[in-house]
Short mmCIF file of C-alpha atoms and ligand atoms in Angstrom, two decimals:
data_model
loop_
_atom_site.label_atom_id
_atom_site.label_comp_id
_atom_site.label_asym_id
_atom_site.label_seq_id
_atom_site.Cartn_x
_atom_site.Cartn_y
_atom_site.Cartn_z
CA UNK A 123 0.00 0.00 0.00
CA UNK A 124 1.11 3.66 -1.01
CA UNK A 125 1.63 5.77 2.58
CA UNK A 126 -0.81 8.61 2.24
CA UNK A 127 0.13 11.96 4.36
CA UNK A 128 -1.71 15.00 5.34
CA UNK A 129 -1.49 18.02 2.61
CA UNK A 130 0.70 21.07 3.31
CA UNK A 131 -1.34 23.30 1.00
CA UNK A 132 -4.35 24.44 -0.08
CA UNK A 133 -5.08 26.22 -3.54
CA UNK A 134 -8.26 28.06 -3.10
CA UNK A 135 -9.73 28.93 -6.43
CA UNK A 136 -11.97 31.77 -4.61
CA UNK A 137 -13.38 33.38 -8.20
CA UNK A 138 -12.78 32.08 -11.93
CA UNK A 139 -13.29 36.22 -12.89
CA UNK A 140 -9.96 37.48 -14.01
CA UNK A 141 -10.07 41.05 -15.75
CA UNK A 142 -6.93 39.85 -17.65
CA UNK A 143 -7.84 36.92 -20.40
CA UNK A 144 -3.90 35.12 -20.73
CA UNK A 145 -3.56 33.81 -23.97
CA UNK A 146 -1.65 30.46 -21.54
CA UNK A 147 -4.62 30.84 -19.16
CA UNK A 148 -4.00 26.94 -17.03
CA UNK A 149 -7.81 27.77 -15.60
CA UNK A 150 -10.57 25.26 -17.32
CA UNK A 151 -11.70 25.98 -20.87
CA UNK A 152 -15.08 26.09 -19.04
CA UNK A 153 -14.95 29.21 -16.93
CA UNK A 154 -17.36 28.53 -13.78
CA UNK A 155 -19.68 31.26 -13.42
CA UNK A 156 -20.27 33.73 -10.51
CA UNK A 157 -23.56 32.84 -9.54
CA UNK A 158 -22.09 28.98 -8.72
CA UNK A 159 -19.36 29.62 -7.01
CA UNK A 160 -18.45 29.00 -3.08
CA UNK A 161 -20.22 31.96 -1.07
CA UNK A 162 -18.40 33.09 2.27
CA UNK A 163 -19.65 30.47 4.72
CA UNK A 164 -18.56 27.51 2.45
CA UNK A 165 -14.98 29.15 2.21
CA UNK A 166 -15.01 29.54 5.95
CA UNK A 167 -15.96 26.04 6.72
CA UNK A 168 -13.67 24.83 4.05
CA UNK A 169 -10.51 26.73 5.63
CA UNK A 170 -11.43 25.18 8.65
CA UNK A 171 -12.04 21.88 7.59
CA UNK A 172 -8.16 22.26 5.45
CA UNK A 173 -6.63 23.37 8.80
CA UNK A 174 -8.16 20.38 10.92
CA UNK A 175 -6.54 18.38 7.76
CA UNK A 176 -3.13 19.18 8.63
CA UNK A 177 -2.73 22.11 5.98
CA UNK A 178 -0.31 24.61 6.75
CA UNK A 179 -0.70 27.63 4.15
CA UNK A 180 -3.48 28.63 2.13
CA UNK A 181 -2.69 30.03 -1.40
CA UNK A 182 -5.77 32.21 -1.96
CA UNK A 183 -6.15 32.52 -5.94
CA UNK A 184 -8.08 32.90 -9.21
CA UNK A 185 -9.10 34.19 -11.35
CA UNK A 186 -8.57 37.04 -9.82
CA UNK A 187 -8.79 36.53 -5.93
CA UNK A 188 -9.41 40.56 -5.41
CA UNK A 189 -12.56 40.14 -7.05
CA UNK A 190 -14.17 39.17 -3.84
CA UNK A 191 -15.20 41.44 -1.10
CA UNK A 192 -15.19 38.94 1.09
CA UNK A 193 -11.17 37.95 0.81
CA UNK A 194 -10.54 39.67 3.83
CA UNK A 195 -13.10 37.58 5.71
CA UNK A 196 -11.06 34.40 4.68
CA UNK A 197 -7.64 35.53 4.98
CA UNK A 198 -8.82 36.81 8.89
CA UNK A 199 -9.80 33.42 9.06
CA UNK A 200 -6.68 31.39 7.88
CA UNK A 201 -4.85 33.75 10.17
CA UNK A 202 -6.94 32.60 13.41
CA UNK A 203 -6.49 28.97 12.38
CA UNK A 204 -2.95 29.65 12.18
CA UNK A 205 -1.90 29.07 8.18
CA UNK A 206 0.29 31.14 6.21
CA UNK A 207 -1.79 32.73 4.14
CA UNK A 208 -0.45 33.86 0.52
CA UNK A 209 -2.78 35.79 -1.99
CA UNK A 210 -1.76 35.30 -5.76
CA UNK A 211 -3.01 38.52 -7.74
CA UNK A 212 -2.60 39.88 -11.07
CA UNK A 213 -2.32 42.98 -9.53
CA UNK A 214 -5.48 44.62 -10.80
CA UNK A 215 -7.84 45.93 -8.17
CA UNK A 216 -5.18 46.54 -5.56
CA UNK A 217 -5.73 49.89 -3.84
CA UNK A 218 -3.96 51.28 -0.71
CA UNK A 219 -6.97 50.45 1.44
CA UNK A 220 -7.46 47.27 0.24
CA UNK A 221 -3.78 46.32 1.17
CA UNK A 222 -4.29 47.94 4.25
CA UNK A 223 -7.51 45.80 5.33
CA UNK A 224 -5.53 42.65 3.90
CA UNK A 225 -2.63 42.73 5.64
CA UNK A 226 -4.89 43.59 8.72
CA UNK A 227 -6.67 40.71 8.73
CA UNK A 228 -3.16 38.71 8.17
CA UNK A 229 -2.07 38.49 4.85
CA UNK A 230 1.27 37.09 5.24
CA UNK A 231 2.46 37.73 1.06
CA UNK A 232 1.98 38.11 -2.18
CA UNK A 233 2.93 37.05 -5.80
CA UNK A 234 2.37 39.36 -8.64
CA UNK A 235 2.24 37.53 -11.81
CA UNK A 236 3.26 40.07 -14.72
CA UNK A 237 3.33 38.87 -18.75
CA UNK A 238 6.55 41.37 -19.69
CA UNK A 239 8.84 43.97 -19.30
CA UNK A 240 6.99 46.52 -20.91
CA UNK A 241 3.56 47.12 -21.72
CA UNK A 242 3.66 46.05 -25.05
CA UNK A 243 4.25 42.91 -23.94
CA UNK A 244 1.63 42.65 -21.37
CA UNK A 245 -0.95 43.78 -23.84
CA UNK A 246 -0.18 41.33 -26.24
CA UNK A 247 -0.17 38.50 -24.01
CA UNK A 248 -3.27 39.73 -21.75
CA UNK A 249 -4.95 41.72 -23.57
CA UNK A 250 -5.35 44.33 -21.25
CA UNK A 251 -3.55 47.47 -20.38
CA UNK A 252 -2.67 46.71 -16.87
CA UNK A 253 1.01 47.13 -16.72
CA UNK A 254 0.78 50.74 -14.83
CA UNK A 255 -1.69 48.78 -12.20
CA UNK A 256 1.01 46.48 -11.96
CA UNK A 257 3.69 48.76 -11.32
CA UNK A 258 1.56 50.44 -8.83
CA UNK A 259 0.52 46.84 -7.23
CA UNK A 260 4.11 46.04 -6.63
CA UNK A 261 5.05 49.56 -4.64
CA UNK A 262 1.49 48.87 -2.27
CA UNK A 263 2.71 45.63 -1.58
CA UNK A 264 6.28 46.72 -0.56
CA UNK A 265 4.92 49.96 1.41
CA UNK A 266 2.64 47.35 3.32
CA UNK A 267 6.00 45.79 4.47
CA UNK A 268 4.23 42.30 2.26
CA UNK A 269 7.38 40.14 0.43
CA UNK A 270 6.92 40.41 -3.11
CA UNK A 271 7.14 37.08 -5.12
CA UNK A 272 6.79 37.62 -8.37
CA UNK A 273 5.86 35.36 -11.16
CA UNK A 274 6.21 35.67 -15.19
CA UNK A 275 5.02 32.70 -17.32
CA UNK A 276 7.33 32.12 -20.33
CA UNK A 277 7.34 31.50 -24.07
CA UNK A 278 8.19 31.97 -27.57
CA UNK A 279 7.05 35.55 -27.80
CA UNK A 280 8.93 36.72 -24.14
CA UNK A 281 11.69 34.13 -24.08
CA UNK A 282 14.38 36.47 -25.42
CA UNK A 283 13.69 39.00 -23.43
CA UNK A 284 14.49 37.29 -20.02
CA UNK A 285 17.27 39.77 -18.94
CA UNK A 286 15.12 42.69 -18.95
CA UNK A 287 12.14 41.14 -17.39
CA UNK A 288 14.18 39.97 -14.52
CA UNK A 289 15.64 43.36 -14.36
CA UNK A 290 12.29 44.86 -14.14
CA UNK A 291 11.13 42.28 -11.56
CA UNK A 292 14.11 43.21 -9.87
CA UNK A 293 13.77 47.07 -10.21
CA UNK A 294 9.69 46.48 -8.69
CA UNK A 295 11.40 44.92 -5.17
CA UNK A 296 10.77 41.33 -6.07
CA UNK A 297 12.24 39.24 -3.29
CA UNK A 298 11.72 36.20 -5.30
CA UNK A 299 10.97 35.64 -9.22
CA UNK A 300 9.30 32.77 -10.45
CA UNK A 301 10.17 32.09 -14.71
CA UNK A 302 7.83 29.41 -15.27
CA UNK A 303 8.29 27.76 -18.64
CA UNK A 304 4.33 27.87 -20.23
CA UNK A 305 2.70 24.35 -19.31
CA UNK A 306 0.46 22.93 -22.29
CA UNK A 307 -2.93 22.41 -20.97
CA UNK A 308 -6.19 24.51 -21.38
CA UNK A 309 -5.87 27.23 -23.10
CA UNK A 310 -2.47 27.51 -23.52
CA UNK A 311 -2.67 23.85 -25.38
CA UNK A 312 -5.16 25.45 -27.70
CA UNK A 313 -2.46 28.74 -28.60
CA UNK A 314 0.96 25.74 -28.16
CA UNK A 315 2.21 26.51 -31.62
CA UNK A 316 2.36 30.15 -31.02
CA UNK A 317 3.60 29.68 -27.86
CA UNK A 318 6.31 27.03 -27.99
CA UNK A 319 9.25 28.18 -28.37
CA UNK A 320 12.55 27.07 -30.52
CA UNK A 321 15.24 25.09 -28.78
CA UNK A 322 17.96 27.44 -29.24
CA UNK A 323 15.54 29.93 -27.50
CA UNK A 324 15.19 27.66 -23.91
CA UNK A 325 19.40 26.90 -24.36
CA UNK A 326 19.51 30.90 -24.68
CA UNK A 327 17.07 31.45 -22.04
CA UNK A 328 18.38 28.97 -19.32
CA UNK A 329 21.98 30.57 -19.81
CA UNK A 330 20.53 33.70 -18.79
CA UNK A 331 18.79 32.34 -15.82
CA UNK A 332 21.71 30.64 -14.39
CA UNK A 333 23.96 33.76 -15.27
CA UNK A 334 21.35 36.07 -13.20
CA UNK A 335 20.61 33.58 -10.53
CA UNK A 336 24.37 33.75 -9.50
CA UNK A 337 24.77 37.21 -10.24
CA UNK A 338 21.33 38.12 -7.80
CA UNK A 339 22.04 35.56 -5.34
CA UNK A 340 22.31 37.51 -2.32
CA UNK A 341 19.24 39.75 -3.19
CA UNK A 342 16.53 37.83 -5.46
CA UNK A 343 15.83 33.87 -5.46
CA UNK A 344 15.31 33.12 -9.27
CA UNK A 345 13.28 30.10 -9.67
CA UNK A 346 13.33 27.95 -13.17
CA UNK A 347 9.77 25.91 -13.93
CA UNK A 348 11.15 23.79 -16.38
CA UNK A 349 10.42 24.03 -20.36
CA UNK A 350 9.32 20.31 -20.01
CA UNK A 351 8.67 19.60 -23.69
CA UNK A 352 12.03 20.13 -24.34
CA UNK A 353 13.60 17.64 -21.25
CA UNK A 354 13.99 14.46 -21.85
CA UNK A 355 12.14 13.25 -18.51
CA UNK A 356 9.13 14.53 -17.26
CA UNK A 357 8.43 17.16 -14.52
CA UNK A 358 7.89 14.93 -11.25
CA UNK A 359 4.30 16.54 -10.35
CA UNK A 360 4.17 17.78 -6.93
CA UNK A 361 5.69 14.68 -5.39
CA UNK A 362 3.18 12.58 -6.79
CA UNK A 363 -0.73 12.72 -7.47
CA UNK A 364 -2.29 13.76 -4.43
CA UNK A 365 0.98 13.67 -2.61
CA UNK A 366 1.33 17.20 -0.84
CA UNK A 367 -1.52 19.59 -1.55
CA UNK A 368 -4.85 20.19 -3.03
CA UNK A 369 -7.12 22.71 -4.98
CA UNK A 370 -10.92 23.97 -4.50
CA UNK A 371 -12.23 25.15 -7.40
CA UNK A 372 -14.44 28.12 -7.03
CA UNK A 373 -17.56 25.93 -7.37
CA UNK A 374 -16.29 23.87 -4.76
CA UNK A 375 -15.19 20.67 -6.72
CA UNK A 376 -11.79 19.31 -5.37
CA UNK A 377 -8.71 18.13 -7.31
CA UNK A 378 -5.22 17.13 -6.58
CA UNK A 379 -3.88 20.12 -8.49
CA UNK A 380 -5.82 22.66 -10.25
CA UNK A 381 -5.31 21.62 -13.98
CA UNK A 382 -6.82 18.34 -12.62
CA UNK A 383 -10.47 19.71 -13.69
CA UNK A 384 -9.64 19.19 -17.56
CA UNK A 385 -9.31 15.36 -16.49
CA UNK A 386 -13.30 14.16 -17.41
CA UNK A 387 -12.34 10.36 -16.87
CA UNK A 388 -11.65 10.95 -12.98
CA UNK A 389 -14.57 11.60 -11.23
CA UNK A 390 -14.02 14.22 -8.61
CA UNK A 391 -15.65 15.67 -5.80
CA UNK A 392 -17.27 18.47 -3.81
CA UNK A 393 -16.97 20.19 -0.73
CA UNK A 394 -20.92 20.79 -1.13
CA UNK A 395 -21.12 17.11 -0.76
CA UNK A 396 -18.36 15.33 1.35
CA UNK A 397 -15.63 16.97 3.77
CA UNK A 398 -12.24 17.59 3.04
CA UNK A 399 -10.95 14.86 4.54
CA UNK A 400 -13.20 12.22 3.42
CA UNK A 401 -11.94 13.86 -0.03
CA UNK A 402 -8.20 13.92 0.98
CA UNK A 403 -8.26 10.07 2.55
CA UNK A 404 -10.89 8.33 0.55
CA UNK A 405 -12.04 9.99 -2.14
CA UNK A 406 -11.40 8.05 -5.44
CA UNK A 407 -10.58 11.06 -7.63
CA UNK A 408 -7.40 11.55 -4.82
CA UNK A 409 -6.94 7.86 -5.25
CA UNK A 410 -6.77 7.18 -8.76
CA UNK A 411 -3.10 7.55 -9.28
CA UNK A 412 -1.30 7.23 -5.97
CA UNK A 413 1.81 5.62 -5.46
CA UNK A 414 3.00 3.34 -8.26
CA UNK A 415 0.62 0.57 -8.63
CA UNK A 416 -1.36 2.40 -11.11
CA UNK A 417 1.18 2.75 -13.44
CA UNK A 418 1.65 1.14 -16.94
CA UNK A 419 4.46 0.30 -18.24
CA UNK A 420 7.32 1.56 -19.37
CA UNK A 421 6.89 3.68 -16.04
CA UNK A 422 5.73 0.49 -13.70
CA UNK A 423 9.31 -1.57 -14.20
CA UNK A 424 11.32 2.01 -14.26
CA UNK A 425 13.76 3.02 -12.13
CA UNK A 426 12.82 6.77 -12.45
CA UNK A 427 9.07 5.84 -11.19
CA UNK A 428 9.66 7.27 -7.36
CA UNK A 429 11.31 10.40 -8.92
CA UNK A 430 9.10 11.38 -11.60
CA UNK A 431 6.28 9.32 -10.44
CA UNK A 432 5.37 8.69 -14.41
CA UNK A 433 4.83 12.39 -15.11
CA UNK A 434 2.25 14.53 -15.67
CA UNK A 435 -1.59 13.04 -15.32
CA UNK A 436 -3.07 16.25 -16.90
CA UNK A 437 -0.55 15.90 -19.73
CA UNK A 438 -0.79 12.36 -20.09
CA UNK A 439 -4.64 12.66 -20.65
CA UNK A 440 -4.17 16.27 -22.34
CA UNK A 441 -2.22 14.59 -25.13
CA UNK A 442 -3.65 11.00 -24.84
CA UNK A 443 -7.19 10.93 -23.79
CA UNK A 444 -5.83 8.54 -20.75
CA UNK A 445 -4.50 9.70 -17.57
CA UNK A 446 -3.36 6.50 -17.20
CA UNK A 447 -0.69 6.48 -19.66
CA UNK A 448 3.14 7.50 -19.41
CA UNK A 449 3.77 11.46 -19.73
CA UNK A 450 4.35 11.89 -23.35
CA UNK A 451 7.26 13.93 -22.21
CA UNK A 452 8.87 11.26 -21.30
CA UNK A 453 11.45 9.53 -24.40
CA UNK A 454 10.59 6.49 -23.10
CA UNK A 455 6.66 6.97 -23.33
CA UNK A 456 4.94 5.32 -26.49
CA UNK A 457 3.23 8.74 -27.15
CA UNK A 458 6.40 10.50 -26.99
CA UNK A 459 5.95 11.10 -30.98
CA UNK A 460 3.74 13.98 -30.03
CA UNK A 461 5.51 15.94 -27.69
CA UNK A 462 8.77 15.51 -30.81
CA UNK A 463 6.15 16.54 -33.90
CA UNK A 464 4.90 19.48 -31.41
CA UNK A 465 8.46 20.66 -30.86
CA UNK A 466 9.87 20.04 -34.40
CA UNK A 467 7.05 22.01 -35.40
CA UNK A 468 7.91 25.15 -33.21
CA UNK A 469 11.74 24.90 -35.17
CA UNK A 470 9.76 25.35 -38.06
CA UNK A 471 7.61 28.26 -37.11
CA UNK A 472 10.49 29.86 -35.35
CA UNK A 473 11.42 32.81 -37.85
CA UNK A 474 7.61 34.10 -38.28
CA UNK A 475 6.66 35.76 -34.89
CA UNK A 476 4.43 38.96 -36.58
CA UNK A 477 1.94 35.71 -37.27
CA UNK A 478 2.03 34.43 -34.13
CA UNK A 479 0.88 37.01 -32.69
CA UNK A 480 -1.95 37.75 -35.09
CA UNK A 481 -3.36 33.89 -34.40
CA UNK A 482 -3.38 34.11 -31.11
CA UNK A 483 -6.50 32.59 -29.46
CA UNK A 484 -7.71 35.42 -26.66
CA UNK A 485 -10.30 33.90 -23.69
CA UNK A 486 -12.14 36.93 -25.66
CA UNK A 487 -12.82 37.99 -29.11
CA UNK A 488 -10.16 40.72 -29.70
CA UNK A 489 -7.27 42.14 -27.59
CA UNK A 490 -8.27 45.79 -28.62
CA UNK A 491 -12.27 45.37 -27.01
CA UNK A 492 -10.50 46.00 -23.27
CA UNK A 493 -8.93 49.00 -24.56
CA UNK B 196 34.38 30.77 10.42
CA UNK B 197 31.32 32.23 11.57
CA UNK B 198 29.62 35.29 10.23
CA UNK B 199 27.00 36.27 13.07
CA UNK B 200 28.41 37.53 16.11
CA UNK B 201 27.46 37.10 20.03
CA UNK B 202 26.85 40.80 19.82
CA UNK B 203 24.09 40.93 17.05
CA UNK B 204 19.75 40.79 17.82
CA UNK B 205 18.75 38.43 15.20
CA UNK B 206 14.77 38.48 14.36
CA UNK B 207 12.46 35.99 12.33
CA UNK B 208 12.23 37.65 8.76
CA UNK B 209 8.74 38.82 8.19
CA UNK B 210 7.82 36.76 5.68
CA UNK B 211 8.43 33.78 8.05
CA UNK B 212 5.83 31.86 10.09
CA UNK B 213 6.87 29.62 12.96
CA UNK B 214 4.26 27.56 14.46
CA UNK B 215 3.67 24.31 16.08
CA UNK B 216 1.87 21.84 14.28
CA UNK B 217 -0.70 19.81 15.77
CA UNK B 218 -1.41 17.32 13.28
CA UNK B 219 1.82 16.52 12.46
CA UNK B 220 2.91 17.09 16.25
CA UNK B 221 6.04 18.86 14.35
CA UNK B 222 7.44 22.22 13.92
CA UNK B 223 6.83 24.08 10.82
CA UNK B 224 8.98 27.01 9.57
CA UNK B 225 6.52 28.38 7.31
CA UNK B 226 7.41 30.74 3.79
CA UNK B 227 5.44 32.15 0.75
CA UNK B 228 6.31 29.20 -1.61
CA UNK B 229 7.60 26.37 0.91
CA UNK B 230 6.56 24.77 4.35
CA UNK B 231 9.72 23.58 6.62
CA UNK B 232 10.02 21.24 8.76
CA UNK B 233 12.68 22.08 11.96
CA UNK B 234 13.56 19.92 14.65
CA UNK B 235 12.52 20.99 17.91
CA UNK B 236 16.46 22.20 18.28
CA UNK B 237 16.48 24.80 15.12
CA UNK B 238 12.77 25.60 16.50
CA UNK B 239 13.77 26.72 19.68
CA UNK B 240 16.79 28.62 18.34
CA UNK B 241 14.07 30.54 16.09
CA UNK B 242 11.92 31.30 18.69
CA UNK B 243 14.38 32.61 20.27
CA UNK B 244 15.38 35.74 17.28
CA UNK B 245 13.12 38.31 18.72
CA UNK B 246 14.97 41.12 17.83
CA UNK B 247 15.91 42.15 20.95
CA UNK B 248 18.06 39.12 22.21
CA UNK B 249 21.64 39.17 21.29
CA UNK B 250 23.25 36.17 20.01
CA UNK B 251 25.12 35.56 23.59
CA UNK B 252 21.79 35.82 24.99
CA UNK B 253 19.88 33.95 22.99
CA UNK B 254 23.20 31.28 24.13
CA UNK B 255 22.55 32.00 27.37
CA UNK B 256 18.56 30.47 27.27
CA UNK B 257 19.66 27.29 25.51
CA UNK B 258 22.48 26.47 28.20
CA UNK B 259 19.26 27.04 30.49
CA UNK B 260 17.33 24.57 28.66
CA UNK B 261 20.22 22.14 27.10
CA UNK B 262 22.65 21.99 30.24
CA UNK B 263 24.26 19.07 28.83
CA UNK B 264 26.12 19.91 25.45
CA UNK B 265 27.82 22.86 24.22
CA UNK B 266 25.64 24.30 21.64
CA UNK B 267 28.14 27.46 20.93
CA UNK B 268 29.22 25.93 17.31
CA UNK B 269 26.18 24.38 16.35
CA UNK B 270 23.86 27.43 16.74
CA UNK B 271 25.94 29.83 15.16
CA UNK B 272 26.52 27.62 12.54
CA UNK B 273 22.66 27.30 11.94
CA UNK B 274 21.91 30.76 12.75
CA UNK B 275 24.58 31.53 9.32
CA UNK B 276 22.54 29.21 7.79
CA UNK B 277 19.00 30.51 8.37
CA UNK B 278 20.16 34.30 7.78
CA UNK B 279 22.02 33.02 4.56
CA UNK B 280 18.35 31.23 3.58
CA UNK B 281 16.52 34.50 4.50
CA UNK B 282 14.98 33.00 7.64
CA UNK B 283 16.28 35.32 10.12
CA UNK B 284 17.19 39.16 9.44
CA UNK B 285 19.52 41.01 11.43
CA UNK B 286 18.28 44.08 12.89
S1 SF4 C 118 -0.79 16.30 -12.35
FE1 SF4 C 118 0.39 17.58 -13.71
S2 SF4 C 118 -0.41 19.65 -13.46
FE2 SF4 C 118 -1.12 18.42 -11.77
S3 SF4 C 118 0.42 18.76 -10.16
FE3 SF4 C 118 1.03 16.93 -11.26
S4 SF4 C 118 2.41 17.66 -12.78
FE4 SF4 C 118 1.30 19.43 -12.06
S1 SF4 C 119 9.14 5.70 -18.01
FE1 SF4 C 119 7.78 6.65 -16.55
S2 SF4 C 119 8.88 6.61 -14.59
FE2 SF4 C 119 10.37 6.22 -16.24
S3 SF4 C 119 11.24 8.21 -16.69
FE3 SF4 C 119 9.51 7.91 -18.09
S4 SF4 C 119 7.77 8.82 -17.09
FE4 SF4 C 119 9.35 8.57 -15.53
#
């Protein structure tokens, strides 16, 4: 039998609205609506029902979390129970008094997820011109006496223009700088051949994060989220499926990590019907792909299987239509033919970027209806 | 060689949580992105960086506590260690 421990973490999805639309959006295809989503005393019950659980820190997210009034009431109430409480924002919607009352009712930090280093860039990739709110977002949080984590999702069209997004990140008072490599599912599967970039792009990219880790070492923890199309082993989930934390959606339904939703073949389930733990211990959804006896092979007889744990289950099933199956990642996977033709195509498309931007797919008809 | 000094108030950084946890009956060393776990030694060294304590007080408690060993070397080694990580801030 696979040893099953408590969960650190807790994603809570509080609100699917997000006024930014990402072109490598990770949130369902099928945005939840407002009128079914958790109301206060659900989130309150389901903090405290996380903290009995044995979670630790409560990543309060989106959408866009500041879209609720009622985030204080939550974060006053992770902070009584005792978590960590982190808020993950885009940034828009943050006023003075709004950091005030958060960090009041015991906001411990905050990531600010930006698209670019200018606000070209962050039009382009969220169709919105928010980079000013950003800038502004990032001197409330600092003035609040908040850490600043900051994260910027990569690809083909930002790649190349690492050093100067990291200098901006560093310029804003980032204490910490996630560059996470885009991960195909949703809606950034739907835009991959736009957004995939070349591999002389990732080998010029992950020079210039090791150069600038070293060089900020003493000031700014640069972290790399692996390109994983382009490694020849998969990303090792989060220790495993089900292994360390888990996600409410903002309807309420709970899965092992919040990409988890795209997976139709695992049937998943609700705070609005069982209790976190019941969901955490017994659930099947949480059981599906523990430990290694699920496995097929080649993962089952591999010595990687305890590092890797077979990959990705929202990739496998992404790419596959089973979540059963080896991460196509993988070079040892038999679907690893489509994570090569994916790739060999973004060599291809590599010198025609004015296209690529044209072809995007928006989560809304046109960039320019925001502006 | 040691960088912190007997003469210095170490404090918790602010983005750092310390609590006990009851589930786990463990101590947790809590951060934005990651959840440590300390044994009840580095723990009580923590709880110790107030701000207002200086190193050869903060000493001082622990021989109260640990009679037995000599914990000179070890807890400046650590206490390098956690400022180094970010942990603890030096006033
Ligand atoms: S299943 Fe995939 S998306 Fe989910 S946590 Fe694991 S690696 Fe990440
Ligand atoms: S075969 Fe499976 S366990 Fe082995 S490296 Fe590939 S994905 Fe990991």
């Amino acid at each position: 039998m696979t040893e099953v421990n408590a969960p650190y973490g807790l994603l809570a999805e509080v609100t699917h609205r997000c006024p930014l639309h990402c072109v490598y959006c990770s949130n369902p295809l099928e945005l939840q609506a407002q009128q079914d989503e958790l109301g206060t005393d659900e989130w309150l019950r389901v903090l405290d029902e996380a903290a009995a659980l044995g979670v630790a820190q409560v990543h309060l997210s989106g959408g866009e979390p500041l879209a609720r009034s009622d985030l204080e009431v939550m974060v006053a109430r992770a902070s009584q129970l005792g978590l960590y409480t982190n808020l993950i924002t885009s940034g828009l919607g943050f006023t003075a008094a709004r950091v005030q009352r958060l960090v009041a009712a015991g906001l411990n930090s905050v990531q600010l997820s930006v698209q670019g280093e200018d606000a070209e860039a962050t039009a382009t990739v969220a169709a919105s011109l928010a980079f000013d709110k950003k800038r502004q977002a990032a001197e409330l949080i600092r003035e609040a006496g908040l850490p600043l984590n900051m994260n910027v999702v990569l690809h083909r069209l930002n790649l190349d223009r690492l050093d100067a997004i990291i200098d901006l990140c560093v310029e804003w008072g980032a204490e910490r700088l996630e560059l996470a490599n885009t991960q195909y599912y949703g809606w950034a599967l739907r835009n991959r051949q736009q957004l995939l970039p070349s591999r002389a792009q990732v080998i010029a990219a992950e020079e210039v994060y090791t150069r600038r880790r070293d060089e900020l070492a003493d000031r700014v923890e640069l972290m790399w989220i692996l390109p994983d199309y382009h490694e020849k082993f998969p990303k090792p989930c989060t220790g495993g499926w089900a292994k360390t934390g888990l996600t409410v959606a903002p309807d309420g339904m709970v899965y092992p990590c919040p990409v988890a939703s795209e997976i139709t073949s695992v049937e998943f389930s609700s705070v609005r019907e069982h209790d976190l733990s019941w969901i955490w211990w017994q659930s099947p959804g949480f059981n599906a792909y523990r430990g290694t006896d699920w496995m097929p092979e080649p993962c089952h007889g591999c010595e990687r299987r305890e590092v890797d744990f077979g990959g990705c289950r929202c990739q496998a099933f992404a790419l596959t239509g089973d979540a059963g199956r080896t991460d196509p990642v993988c070079t040892y996977a038999p679907d690893h033919g489509l994570v090569v033709a994916a790739v060999e195509e973004a060599e291809r498309a590599e010198e025609d970027r004015e296209s690529d931007v044209a072809s995007l797919h928006y989560r809304r008809p046109s960039p320019r209806s925001a502006l | 060689m040691n960088v912190t000094e007997l003469t210095e108030r170490p404090r918790l950084a602010s983005k750092a949580m310390l609590r006990h946890d009851e589930v786990r009956d463990a101590e947790l060393l809590l951060l934005p992105e990651r959840v440590v776990r300390l044994s009840d030694s580095s723990a009580a060294v923590l709880r110790l960086c107030d701000g207002a304590r200086t190193v050869g007080e903060l000493l001082g408690r622990l021989r109260e506590d640990y009679p037995s060993s000599d914990l000179t070397d070890d807890v400046l080694g650590f206490l390098d260690d956690a400022r180094q990580r970010g942990w603890v801030v030096v006033a």
